[in-house]
Coordinates of C-alpha atoms and ligand atoms in Angstrom, one line a residue:
M1 CA 0.2 0.1 -0.1
A2 CA 1.2 3.5 -0.3
R3 CA 2.1 4.7 2.4
S4 CA -0.2 8.5 3.7
P5 CA 2.5 11.1 4.0
K6 CA 2.1 13.1 7.2
T7 CA 0.2 15.8 7.1
S8 CA -1.8 16.4 9.6
D9 CA -1.5 20.0 11.9
E10 CA -1.4 18.6 14.9
D11 CA 1.7 16.7 14.8
R12 CA 3.3 20.0 14.5
P13 CA 2.5 23.0 16.9
G14 CA 3.3 26.2 16.3
S15 CA 3.7 25.8 12.4
R16 CA 0.2 26.6 11.5
N17 CA 0.8 29.7 9.3
I18 CA 3.3 31.6 7.1
G19 CA 5.8 31.8 9.8
A20 CA 7.6 28.7 8.7
L21 CA 9.0 31.4 6.0
R22 CA 11.3 32.2 8.6
A23 CA 13.2 29.7 8.5
L24 CA 14.7 30.9 5.5
W25 CA 16.2 33.9 6.7
P26 CA 20.0 32.3 7.6
F27 CA 19.8 31.4 4.1
I28 CA 18.6 34.9 2.9
A29 CA 20.7 37.1 5.3
P30 CA 24.0 36.9 4.1
Y31 CA 22.9 38.3 0.8
R32 CA 21.1 41.1 3.5
G33 CA 23.2 43.8 0.5
I34 CA 20.9 42.4 -2.8
M35 CA 18.0 42.5 -0.4
T36 CA 18.2 45.9 0.5
L37 CA 19.7 47.1 -2.8
A38 CA 16.0 45.0 -4.3
I39 CA 13.7 46.4 -2.0
S40 CA 14.9 49.8 -1.8
A41 CA 13.6 49.4 -5.9
L42 CA 10.6 48.3 -5.0
V43 CA 9.8 51.3 -3.0
F44 CA 10.5 53.1 -5.4
T45 CA 8.5 52.1 -8.2
A46 CA 6.1 51.8 -5.9
C47 CA 6.0 55.4 -5.0
V48 CA 6.3 56.5 -8.6
S49 CA 3.5 54.4 -9.1
L50 CA 1.6 56.1 -6.5
V51 CA 2.2 59.9 -7.1
L52 CA 1.3 58.8 -11.1
P53 CA -2.7 60.0 -10.6
L54 CA -1.5 62.9 -8.7
A55 CA -0.7 64.1 -12.1
V56 CA -3.7 62.3 -14.4
R57 CA -5.9 64.4 -11.8
R58 CA -3.4 68.2 -13.0
V59 CA -3.8 67.6 -16.8
V60 CA -8.1 66.5 -15.9
D61 CA -8.3 69.6 -13.4
N62 CA -6.4 72.2 -16.2
F63 CA -7.1 70.6 -18.8
E64 CA -9.9 73.3 -20.2
V65 CA -8.1 76.4 -17.7
D66 CA -4.7 76.2 -19.7
A67 CA -3.7 74.6 -22.8
G68 CA -0.8 75.5 -22.9
M69 CA 2.5 74.8 -21.4
L70 CA 1.3 73.6 -18.3
L71 CA 0.0 70.8 -20.4
D72 CA 2.9 70.0 -22.4
R73 CA 5.4 69.8 -19.1
Y74 CA 3.2 67.6 -17.6
F75 CA 3.5 64.8 -20.5
A76 CA 7.0 65.4 -20.2
A77 CA 6.5 64.1 -16.6
A78 CA 4.6 61.9 -17.1
L79 CA 7.3 60.5 -20.0
V80 CA 10.7 60.7 -17.4
I81 CA 7.9 58.7 -14.9
A82 CA 7.5 56.2 -16.9
G83 CA 11.3 55.5 -17.7
L84 CA 11.5 55.5 -14.4
L85 CA 9.6 53.3 -13.4
A86 CA 11.0 51.2 -16.5
L87 CA 14.3 51.4 -14.5
G88 CA 13.0 50.3 -11.5
T89 CA 11.0 47.3 -12.6
A90 CA 13.6 45.9 -14.4
A91 CA 16.3 46.8 -11.7
R92 CA 13.9 44.8 -9.0
Y93 CA 13.4 42.2 -10.6
Y94 CA 16.8 41.9 -12.0
L95 CA 17.9 41.8 -8.2
V96 CA 15.1 39.6 -6.6
T97 CA 15.1 37.0 -8.9
R98 CA 19.1 36.8 -8.9
L99 CA 18.7 36.6 -5.3
G100 CA 15.8 33.8 -4.8
E101 CA 18.2 32.1 -7.4
R102 CA 20.9 32.3 -4.8
V103 CA 19.1 31.5 -2.1
V104 CA 17.6 28.2 -3.3
T105 CA 20.8 27.0 -5.0
D106 CA 22.7 27.5 -1.6
I107 CA 19.5 25.7 0.0
R108 CA 20.1 22.6 -2.1
K109 CA 23.5 22.5 -1.3
A110 CA 23.3 22.7 2.2
L111 CA 20.4 19.7 1.9
F112 CA 22.2 17.9 -0.5
G113 CA 25.8 18.3 2.3
R114 CA 23.6 17.8 4.8
M115 CA 22.0 14.3 3.6
V116 CA 25.4 12.5 2.0
G117 CA 26.8 12.5 5.5
M118 CA 23.7 10.7 7.5
S119 CA 23.8 7.8 8.6
P120 CA 21.9 5.0 7.5
A121 CA 19.3 4.6 10.4
F122 CA 18.6 8.5 8.7
Y123 CA 17.7 6.0 5.7
E124 CA 15.9 3.7 7.1
R125 CA 12.8 5.8 8.1
I126 CA 12.4 8.1 4.3
M127 CA 13.5 7.2 0.6
T128 CA 15.6 8.6 -1.5
G129 CA 13.7 9.7 -3.8
E130 CA 11.5 11.2 -1.4
V131 CA 14.8 13.3 -0.1
L132 CA 15.3 14.4 -3.9
S133 CA 11.7 15.6 -4.7
R134 CA 12.1 17.6 -1.4
I135 CA 15.9 19.1 -2.8
T136 CA 14.6 19.6 -6.8
T137 CA 10.4 20.4 -6.4
D138 CA 10.0 22.1 -2.7
T139 CA 13.1 24.6 -3.2
T140 CA 11.6 25.3 -6.5
L141 CA 8.3 26.3 -4.3
I142 CA 10.8 28.5 -1.8
L143 CA 12.1 29.7 -5.2
S144 CA 8.8 31.4 -6.4
V145 CA 8.9 33.2 -3.4
I146 CA 11.6 34.7 -2.9
G147 CA 11.7 34.9 -6.4
S148 CA 9.0 36.8 -6.8
S149 CA 5.6 36.4 -4.8
A150 CA 7.4 38.1 -2.0
S151 CA 8.7 41.3 -4.0
I152 CA 5.0 41.3 -5.0
A153 CA 3.8 41.0 -2.0
L154 CA 5.9 43.9 -0.4
R155 CA 4.8 46.1 -4.0
N156 CA 1.3 45.4 -2.8
L157 CA 1.5 46.4 0.2
L158 CA 3.0 49.6 -0.4
I159 CA 0.6 49.9 -3.0
L160 CA -1.7 49.6 -0.5
I161 CA -0.4 51.7 2.1
G162 CA 0.3 54.0 0.3
G163 CA -3.5 54.4 -1.9
L164 CA -5.2 53.8 1.2
A165 CA -3.2 57.2 2.6
L166 CA -4.1 59.3 -1.2
L167 CA -8.0 58.1 -0.6
M168 CA -7.8 59.4 2.3
L169 CA -6.5 62.7 1.4
T170 CA -8.5 62.6 -1.9
S171 CA -11.7 61.7 -0.7
A172 CA -12.2 61.2 3.6
K173 CA -16.3 60.1 3.1
L174 CA -15.9 58.1 0.4
T175 CA -12.0 56.4 1.8
G176 CA -14.6 55.7 4.9
L177 CA -17.0 53.6 3.0
V178 CA -14.1 51.7 1.2
L179 CA -12.4 50.4 4.6
L180 CA -16.2 49.4 5.6
I181 CA -15.5 46.8 3.4
V182 CA -11.8 45.6 4.4
P183 CA -12.5 43.6 6.9
A184 CA -14.9 41.5 4.8
I185 CA -12.6 40.7 2.8
I186 CA -9.3 40.0 5.3
V187 CA -12.0 36.8 7.2
P188 CA -12.1 34.7 4.1
I189 CA -8.4 35.2 3.2
V190 CA -7.1 34.3 6.8
V191 CA -10.0 31.3 6.8
L192 CA -9.2 29.8 3.5
G193 CA -5.5 30.5 3.7
R194 CA -5.3 27.9 6.8
R195 CA -6.9 25.1 4.7
L196 CA -4.4 25.8 1.5
R197 CA -1.2 25.1 3.5
V198 CA -2.3 22.4 4.4
L199 CA -3.5 21.4 0.9
S200 CA -0.1 23.0 -0.4
R201 CA 1.7 20.6 2.2
E202 CA -0.6 17.6 1.9
N203 CA 0.2 18.3 -2.3
Q204 CA 4.1 18.2 -2.0
D205 CA 3.9 14.9 0.2
W206 CA 1.9 12.9 -2.2
I207 CA 4.7 14.1 -5.0
A208 CA 7.4 13.2 -2.6
A209 CA 6.3 10.5 -2.0
S210 CA 5.5 9.2 -5.0
S211 CA 9.3 10.3 -6.5
G212 CA 10.2 7.9 -3.5
N213 CA 8.2 5.0 -5.8
A214 CA 9.3 5.6 -9.0
S215 CA 12.9 6.0 -7.7
E216 CA 12.9 2.9 -6.3
T217 CA 10.9 1.1 -9.1
L218 CA 13.5 2.5 -11.8
L219 CA 16.3 1.6 -9.7
S220 CA 15.3 -2.4 -9.8
V221 CA 13.9 -2.1 -13.2
Q222 CA 15.4 -5.2 -14.5
T223 CA 13.8 -7.4 -11.9
V224 CA 10.3 -5.7 -11.9
Q225 CA 10.5 -6.7 -15.8
A226 CA 11.2 -10.0 -15.1
Y227 CA 8.8 -10.5 -13.0
S228 CA 6.6 -8.7 -15.7
H229 CA 5.4 -6.5 -12.5
E230 CA 5.5 -3.3 -15.2
A231 CA 1.5 -3.0 -14.4
R232 CA 1.1 -3.6 -10.9
S233 CA 4.5 -1.1 -10.5
K234 CA 2.3 1.7 -12.8
E235 CA -0.6 1.1 -10.8
R236 CA 1.0 1.6 -7.6
F237 CA 2.8 4.5 -9.3
D238 CA -0.9 6.0 -10.4
E239 CA -2.7 5.3 -7.0
I240 CA 0.6 8.1 -5.4
T241 CA 0.4 9.8 -7.8
E242 CA -3.0 10.8 -8.3
K243 CA -3.6 11.4 -4.6
S244 CA -1.3 14.0 -5.4
F245 CA -3.9 15.4 -8.2
V246 CA -6.3 15.1 -5.8
A247 CA -4.5 17.4 -3.2
A248 CA -4.0 19.8 -6.3
R249 CA -7.5 20.3 -7.5
E250 CA -8.7 20.4 -3.5
R251 CA -5.8 23.6 -3.0
I252 CA -6.5 25.2 -6.9
G253 CA -9.9 24.8 -5.8
T254 CA -10.1 26.6 -2.6
R255 CA -7.9 29.2 -4.0
A256 CA -10.8 29.1 -6.9
V257 CA -13.4 30.0 -4.5
M258 CA -11.7 32.5 -2.7
T259 CA -9.8 34.5 -5.6
A260 CA -14.1 34.7 -6.5
I261 CA -15.2 36.1 -3.3
V262 CA -12.6 38.7 -2.5
I263 CA -12.8 39.9 -6.2
F264 CA -16.6 39.9 -6.0
L265 CA -16.4 42.0 -2.7
I266 CA -13.9 44.6 -4.1
F267 CA -15.7 45.5 -6.7
A268 CA -19.2 45.3 -5.1
G269 CA -17.2 47.6 -2.8
I270 CA -16.1 49.8 -5.1
V271 CA -19.0 50.1 -7.7
G272 CA -20.9 51.3 -4.7
V273 CA -18.5 53.9 -3.7
L274 CA -18.6 55.2 -7.4
W275 CA -21.7 55.3 -7.8
I276 CA -21.3 58.2 -3.9
G277 CA -19.0 59.8 -5.6
A278 CA -20.7 60.3 -8.9
R279 CA -23.5 61.5 -7.0
D280 CA -21.3 64.4 -5.2
V281 CA -19.8 65.2 -8.5
N282 CA -23.3 66.1 -9.4
A283 CA -23.5 67.7 -6.4
R284 CA -20.9 69.9 -7.0
E285 CA -19.5 68.7 -4.1
M286 CA -16.1 67.1 -5.9
S287 CA -14.1 67.9 -9.0
I288 CA -14.3 65.2 -12.3
G289 CA -10.4 65.4 -12.1
A290 CA -10.5 64.1 -7.9
L291 CA -13.4 61.3 -8.9
V292 CA -10.8 60.3 -11.2
Q293 CA -8.5 60.2 -9.3
F294 CA -10.0 58.3 -6.5
V295 CA -10.9 55.5 -9.3
I296 CA -7.6 55.4 -9.7
Y297 CA -6.8 55.3 -6.4
A298 CA -9.0 52.5 -5.8
V299 CA -8.8 50.5 -8.4
M300 CA -4.8 50.0 -7.2
V301 CA -5.4 49.6 -3.9
A302 CA -8.8 47.0 -4.8
G303 CA -5.7 45.4 -7.2
S304 CA -2.9 45.5 -5.0
V305 CA -6.0 43.4 -2.0
G306 CA -6.3 41.0 -5.0
A307 CA -2.7 40.3 -6.0
L308 CA -2.4 39.7 -2.2
T309 CA -4.8 37.3 -1.4
E310 CA -3.0 35.5 -4.4
I311 CA 0.2 35.7 -2.9
W312 CA -0.9 35.0 0.7
G313 CA -1.5 31.5 -1.4
E314 CA 1.6 31.3 -2.7
L315 CA 3.2 31.4 0.3
Q316 CA 1.1 29.2 2.1
R317 CA 2.5 27.0 -0.4
A318 CA 6.3 27.4 0.1
A319 CA 5.3 27.7 4.1
G320 CA 4.2 24.3 3.7
A321 CA 7.9 23.0 1.4
T322 CA 9.7 25.2 3.8
E323 CA 8.3 23.1 6.8
R324 CA 9.3 20.0 5.2
L325 CA 12.7 21.7 4.3
V326 CA 13.0 22.4 7.5
E327 CA 13.0 19.0 8.9
L328 CA 15.7 17.7 6.8
L329 CA 17.9 20.3 7.5
N330 CA 17.6 20.0 10.8
A331 CA 17.0 16.1 10.7
E332 CA 19.1 15.3 13.8
D333 CA 21.7 12.3 13.1
S334 CA 21.3 9.3 16.2
L335 CA 25.4 9.6 15.1
R336 CA 26.3 12.1 17.2
E337 CA 30.2 13.7 16.3
P338 CA 32.4 13.9 18.8
S339 CA 32.5 17.9 19.9
A340 CA 36.4 17.6 20.5
P341 CA 37.3 14.2 18.1
R342 CA 41.3 12.7 19.3
P343 CA 43.2 12.2 16.5
V344 CA 43.8 9.1 14.8
P345 CA 46.7 7.5 16.5
E346 CA 49.2 5.9 14.4
A347 CA 47.8 3.3 12.3
R348 CA 49.0 -0.2 12.8
G349 CA 44.7 -1.2 12.4
E350 CA 44.8 -3.5 15.5
I351 CA 40.4 -3.4 16.2
V352 CA 38.9 -4.6 19.7
F353 CA 35.5 -5.6 19.9
D354 CA 35.1 -5.3 23.4
D355 CA 31.9 -6.7 24.7
V356 CA 29.2 -5.0 21.6
S357 CA 25.9 -5.6 22.1
F358 CA 23.8 -4.4 19.3
S359 CA 20.3 -4.5 17.9
Y360 CA 18.6 -2.4 14.7
P361 CA 16.5 0.7 15.7
S362 CA 13.4 -0.9 13.6
R363 CA 14.3 -4.1 15.2
P364 CA 15.1 -3.3 18.9
D365 CA 14.8 -7.1 20.3
V366 CA 16.4 -9.0 18.2
S367 CA 20.5 -9.2 19.8
A368 CA 22.4 -8.6 15.9
L369 CA 25.7 -9.0 18.2
D370 CA 25.3 -9.9 21.4
H371 CA 28.2 -9.1 23.9
V372 CA 31.1 -10.0 21.0
S373 CA 34.3 -9.6 22.2
V374 CA 37.6 -10.1 20.1
T375 CA 40.4 -8.5 19.3
I376 CA 42.0 -8.9 16.0
A377 CA 46.0 -8.1 16.0
P378 CA 47.7 -5.7 13.0
G379 CA 47.7 -7.6 9.9
E380 CA 46.0 -10.6 10.8
T381 CA 43.4 -11.8 8.8
V382 CA 40.1 -13.2 10.2
A383 CA 36.8 -15.2 7.9
L384 CA 33.5 -14.8 9.8
V385 CA 31.8 -17.7 9.1
G386 CA 28.4 -18.4 10.1
P387 CA 24.6 -19.0 8.8
S388 CA 23.0 -16.2 7.3
G389 CA 21.3 -13.1 9.6
A390 CA 23.7 -14.7 12.7
G391 CA 25.3 -10.7 12.8
K392 CA 28.7 -10.8 10.2
T393 CA 27.9 -7.6 8.1
T394 CA 27.1 -5.6 11.6
M395 CA 30.1 -6.4 12.6
I396 CA 31.6 -4.3 9.8
Q397 CA 28.9 -2.0 10.2
L398 CA 29.9 -0.7 13.5
L399 CA 33.6 -1.1 13.2
L400 CA 32.5 2.0 9.8
R401 CA 30.5 3.1 12.2
F402 CA 27.5 3.1 11.3
W403 CA 26.0 2.1 14.0
D404 CA 27.1 3.1 17.1
P405 CA 26.8 0.1 20.1
K406 CA 24.3 -0.1 22.6
T407 CA 26.7 -1.9 25.1
G408 CA 31.0 -1.8 25.1
R409 CA 32.7 -0.5 22.3
V410 CA 34.8 -0.6 19.1
T411 CA 37.6 0.7 19.3
L412 CA 40.9 1.4 16.5
D413 CA 44.1 1.4 17.5
G414 CA 43.5 1.9 21.4
T415 CA 40.4 4.6 20.3
D416 CA 37.3 4.3 20.9
L417 CA 35.5 5.6 17.1
R418 CA 33.4 7.2 19.1
D419 CA 35.9 9.9 20.1
M420 CA 37.7 10.1 16.9
A421 CA 35.3 12.4 14.5
R422 CA 34.0 9.6 11.2
S423 CA 36.2 10.4 7.9
D424 CA 39.5 10.7 10.1
F425 CA 39.6 7.3 10.3
R426 CA 37.4 5.5 7.4
C427 CA 39.5 6.8 5.6
R428 CA 42.4 4.1 7.7
M429 CA 39.9 1.3 6.3
A430 CA 38.9 0.3 2.6
L431 CA 35.8 -1.1 2.6
V432 CA 34.9 -4.2 -0.6
P433 CA 31.2 -4.8 -0.4
Q434 CA 29.5 -7.7 -1.5
D435 CA 27.5 -5.9 -4.3
P436 CA 30.8 -3.4 -5.7
V437 CA 29.1 -0.4 -6.3
I438 CA 30.1 1.4 -9.5
F439 CA 29.5 5.1 -10.6
A440 CA 28.1 6.1 -14.0
D441 CA 31.7 7.0 -14.8
T442 CA 34.7 6.0 -16.6
A443 CA 37.0 3.2 -14.7
R444 CA 39.4 5.3 -14.5
E445 CA 37.7 7.8 -12.0
N446 CA 35.8 4.6 -10.3
I447 CA 38.8 3.5 -9.2
R448 CA 40.2 7.0 -7.7
F449 CA 37.3 6.9 -6.2
G450 CA 39.4 5.3 -3.7
R451 CA 42.0 7.8 -3.3
P452 CA 40.8 11.2 -5.7
D453 CA 44.8 12.2 -5.8
A454 CA 46.3 9.4 -7.2
T455 CA 48.0 9.8 -10.3
D456 CA 47.1 7.9 -13.7
A457 CA 50.0 5.7 -12.9
E458 CA 48.7 4.9 -9.4
V459 CA 45.0 4.3 -10.8
E460 CA 47.0 1.7 -13.6
A461 CA 49.5 0.1 -11.0
A462 CA 46.1 -0.7 -8.3
A463 CA 44.2 -2.2 -11.5
H464 CA 47.4 -4.0 -12.5
A465 CA 47.4 -5.8 -9.1
A466 CA 43.3 -6.4 -9.2
A467 CA 44.0 -8.6 -13.2
A468 CA 41.4 -5.3 -13.6
H469 CA 44.0 -4.0 -16.0
E470 CA 44.2 -6.5 -18.9
F471 CA 39.5 -6.1 -19.4
L472 CA 40.3 -2.3 -19.4
M473 CA 42.4 -1.9 -21.7
A474 CA 39.9 -4.6 -24.2
L475 CA 37.2 -1.9 -23.4
P476 CA 36.4 0.8 -26.2
D477 CA 38.3 3.6 -24.7
G478 CA 40.5 2.0 -22.3
Y479 CA 40.3 3.3 -18.7
D480 CA 38.6 6.2 -19.8
S481 CA 35.7 4.3 -20.8
Q482 CA 32.2 4.8 -19.8
V483 CA 31.0 2.3 -17.5
G484 CA 27.3 3.0 -17.4
E485 CA 24.9 3.9 -14.5
R486 CA 25.7 1.2 -11.6
G487 CA 28.4 -0.3 -14.2
V488 CA 25.8 -1.9 -16.6
M489 CA 28.5 -1.7 -18.3
L490 CA 30.4 -4.6 -17.1
S491 CA 30.2 -7.8 -16.0
G492 CA 30.0 -8.9 -12.3
G493 CA 33.3 -10.4 -12.0
Q494 CA 34.7 -6.9 -13.8
K495 CA 32.8 -5.4 -11.5
Q496 CA 33.9 -6.8 -8.8
R497 CA 38.0 -6.4 -9.6
I498 CA 37.1 -2.7 -10.8
A499 CA 36.2 -3.0 -6.2
I500 CA 39.0 -4.7 -5.6
A501 CA 41.2 -2.3 -7.7
R502 CA 39.7 0.7 -5.9
A503 CA 40.7 -1.3 -2.2
I504 CA 43.8 -1.5 -3.2
L505 CA 44.6 2.7 -4.7
R506 CA 43.2 3.7 -1.2
D507 CA 46.1 1.5 0.6
A508 CA 44.6 1.3 4.3
P509 CA 45.6 0.0 7.3
V510 CA 42.7 -2.5 7.6
L511 CA 40.9 -4.0 4.7
L512 CA 36.9 -5.1 5.1
L513 CA 35.8 -7.7 2.6
D514 CA 32.0 -9.5 2.1
E515 CA 33.0 -11.2 -0.2
A516 CA 31.0 -11.9 -3.3
T517 CA 28.4 -15.3 -2.8
S518 CA 27.4 -15.2 -6.4
A519 CA 29.2 -18.1 -8.5
L520 CA 31.7 -16.4 -10.6
D521 CA 33.3 -18.1 -14.1
A522 CA 36.5 -20.4 -12.9
E523 CA 38.6 -18.1 -14.1
S524 CA 37.4 -14.8 -13.2
E525 CA 37.7 -16.7 -9.6
R526 CA 40.9 -17.4 -9.8
L527 CA 41.6 -13.6 -11.1
V528 CA 39.0 -12.4 -8.4
Q529 CA 41.0 -14.2 -5.3
R530 CA 44.4 -13.7 -6.8
A531 CA 43.8 -9.9 -5.9
V532 CA 42.2 -11.0 -2.8
D533 CA 45.3 -12.2 -1.9
R534 CA 46.9 -9.7 -3.1
L535 CA 45.4 -6.5 -1.7
A536 CA 45.2 -8.8 1.8
T537 CA 48.8 -8.8 2.9
G538 CA 50.1 -7.0 5.5
R539 CA 46.5 -5.3 6.8
T540 CA 44.2 -6.6 9.4
T541 CA 41.7 -7.7 6.8
L542 CA 38.0 -8.6 7.9
I543 CA 36.7 -11.2 5.3
V544 CA 32.9 -12.4 5.6
A545 CA 33.6 -15.9 4.0
H546 CA 31.8 -17.7 1.6
R547 CA 34.0 -19.9 0.4
L548 CA 36.2 -23.2 1.7
A549 CA 39.3 -21.5 0.4
T550 CA 39.3 -18.3 1.4
V551 CA 38.1 -19.5 5.0
K552 CA 41.3 -22.4 4.8
K553 CA 43.4 -19.2 4.5
A554 CA 42.5 -16.7 6.4
D555 CA 44.5 -16.5 10.4
R556 CA 41.8 -17.5 11.9
I557 CA 38.5 -17.8 11.7
L558 CA 35.3 -16.4 14.2
V559 CA 32.3 -18.5 13.5
F560 CA 28.9 -16.5 14.2
E561 CA 26.2 -18.3 15.1
A562 CA 22.8 -15.3 16.0
G563 CA 24.6 -12.5 17.3
R564 CA 27.6 -14.5 19.2
I565 CA 31.1 -15.7 18.5
V566 CA 30.5 -19.9 19.4
A567 CA 33.6 -20.7 18.2
Q568 CA 36.8 -19.3 16.8
G569 CA 40.4 -21.2 15.1
S570 CA 42.1 -22.3 12.2
H571 CA 39.7 -25.1 10.2
D572 CA 41.7 -27.5 11.2
A573 CA 40.9 -26.8 14.6
L574 CA 37.5 -26.4 14.0
V575 CA 36.6 -29.0 11.8
A576 CA 37.9 -31.4 14.1
E577 CA 36.1 -29.8 16.6
G578 CA 32.9 -30.6 14.6
G579 CA 30.7 -28.4 16.3
L580 CA 29.1 -25.7 13.6
Y581 CA 31.7 -24.7 11.8
A582 CA 31.8 -28.5 10.7
R583 CA 28.4 -28.9 9.9
L584 CA 29.0 -24.8 7.7
A585 CA 32.5 -26.8 5.9
R586 CA 30.4 -29.6 4.3
L587 CA 27.1 -27.9 3.3
Q588 CA 27.3 -23.8 2.9
F589 CA 30.8 -23.0 1.1
T590 CA 30.1 -22.3 -2.3
D591 CA 33.0 -24.0 -3.3
G592 CA 32.2 -26.8 -0.4
M593 CA 31.0 -29.5 -3.1
I594 CA 33.7 -29.1 -4.6
E595 CA 35.8 -29.1 -2.2
A596 CA 34.4 -32.5 -1.3
A597 CA 34.7 -34.1 -3.9
E598 CA 38.5 -33.7 -4.4
Ligands
ADP1 P1 25.2 -11.6 8.4 O1 25.9 -11.2 7.6 O2 26.0 -12.9 9.2 O3 24.1 -12.4 7.4 P2 23.5 -9.9 9.2 O4 24.7 -9.0 10.5 O5 23.1 -8.6 8.6 O6 23.9 -11.4 9.3 O7 22.1 -9.7 10.1 C1 22.2 -9.6 11.4 C2 20.7 -9.4 12.0 O8 20.5 -7.9 11.7 C3 19.5 -10.7 11.1 O9 18.7 -11.2 12.2 C4 19.0 -9.2 10.6 O10 17.4 -10.0 10.2 C5 19.3 -7.9 11.1 N1 19.7 -7.2 10.2 C6 20.5 -6.7 9.6 N2 20.3 -5.3 8.8 C7 19.4 -4.9 9.5 C8 18.6 -3.9 9.3 N3 18.7 -3.2 8.9 N4 17.4 -3.3 10.3 C9 17.3 -4.7 11.1 N5 18.0 -5.7 11.3 C10 18.9 -5.5 10.6

């Protein structure tokens, strides 16, 4: 079933209005200079527009009295005003739009920077596609606010206030009548506006949910197709996407109703006031010029109120989006960096698990590791074996500090991982995951990922050592061939050798290897094995082992069962013991059959 996004207002106290937009201030503050200029341009154009009707009145009232010089001067002045208005508007547009783009670029960068460092616990709660949607579509809404809506709002507010003041000067009596209508206009704006914000957030949440769903499906499109699951996947996507449409439709409907009510009230008011004004002119209590001036101001004021209601809707939308972005930006990482990180000691590669217990937050009742204590000497090669789900991968994950142990501690060369900066101790480790990760880039850059400052010669030396040089040279552009998204152009064994070359290049004292379970052909297997052997030499190596050949070569074997180390020792000793290991050796290892047949 589609996950229902959280949209209720109740779980977010204190965020019921556009106050959420305040959170954008830290991003705008650095550009205060540009903002001041933009606001100046804006105030200037608003003032000029307000002055214009005064000139019109003069022209109208003096039309018959003195047609000569004065009239020419008024028209010349009008031309100058038009020029100033044009310049001011262009300046405002440039400054404000630029500011919006700048701020949104900064927000996107900040968001990505935050997201790329979040620990796995965070990504258990949110889909990556959802995060992407926040970074792209939610920020677009904010762009519309900073890049236009806010300035239009300010401009209209100025016109509203200035217009009302000038109306008052023109005819206090008529203005008083106009003001009677104002409360009637504000009530629907406020009431419907609140509803708009909730609907807008709901709309954005469904869009994010549909992106999450789409990216998950498309990332595994081959499996989807192999199981002829396209129709079902499409149905699910359609369902979620339709929900975002329904939320959008409701939002648009609400806004349309709001606009209708407001426009009708405004114009009904103007018509009523004009009717009274026309009678005053008839009775010679008011000049025609004054009435014309009044009408122009009244239309300006009415227009600004109309624009403000529209923008109120926009601001509500952006407030909804901002809320979610701020949640992401402020998301607490469950792994804290130490405030004063200790320097990573001289690298030897000694690893200690000291009475470590751990369970995943999503399954707190299952102990993934249960009081594990083990010391691994520098340079030692240790094979982790045991049935699936026994805790082998978890041990590797704790060693990389993707999670913190619930009790006990993990140390590298005598220092608790929690006391060092993550990036500091992680650069002492090289990971070769079971399913090697290849990026959509050239083969060369994929290897260089291990150490970004490596020279081409070093990259090639690593590829040689990983037995990857030959097949890389056979690619159309050699090392500079693009390998496709997630390395689609490479075979499983080739991807593994690139991952190994990457780890060789990293040249870290600790090597973490999750052996591939997929059966490679004998030749690839031999090449990969040779590369691994070369890589492991002289380094502390932890291998989640699936092959008998690997465990036999290890200095020590740790046998895991249900989160505990139940036995350890050499292959021969453990077989002689005849426990779980002997059974595994017979049944589990992928090359066990061959071995047994030999
Ligand atoms: P192994 O690598 O030995 O196959 P793992 O270390 O992956 O085993 O898993 C140990 C236990 O933790 C298993 O019970 C597994 O179901 C559970 N587990 C692994 N990863 C997660 C996770 N991200 N969330 C919840 N439980 C997990």
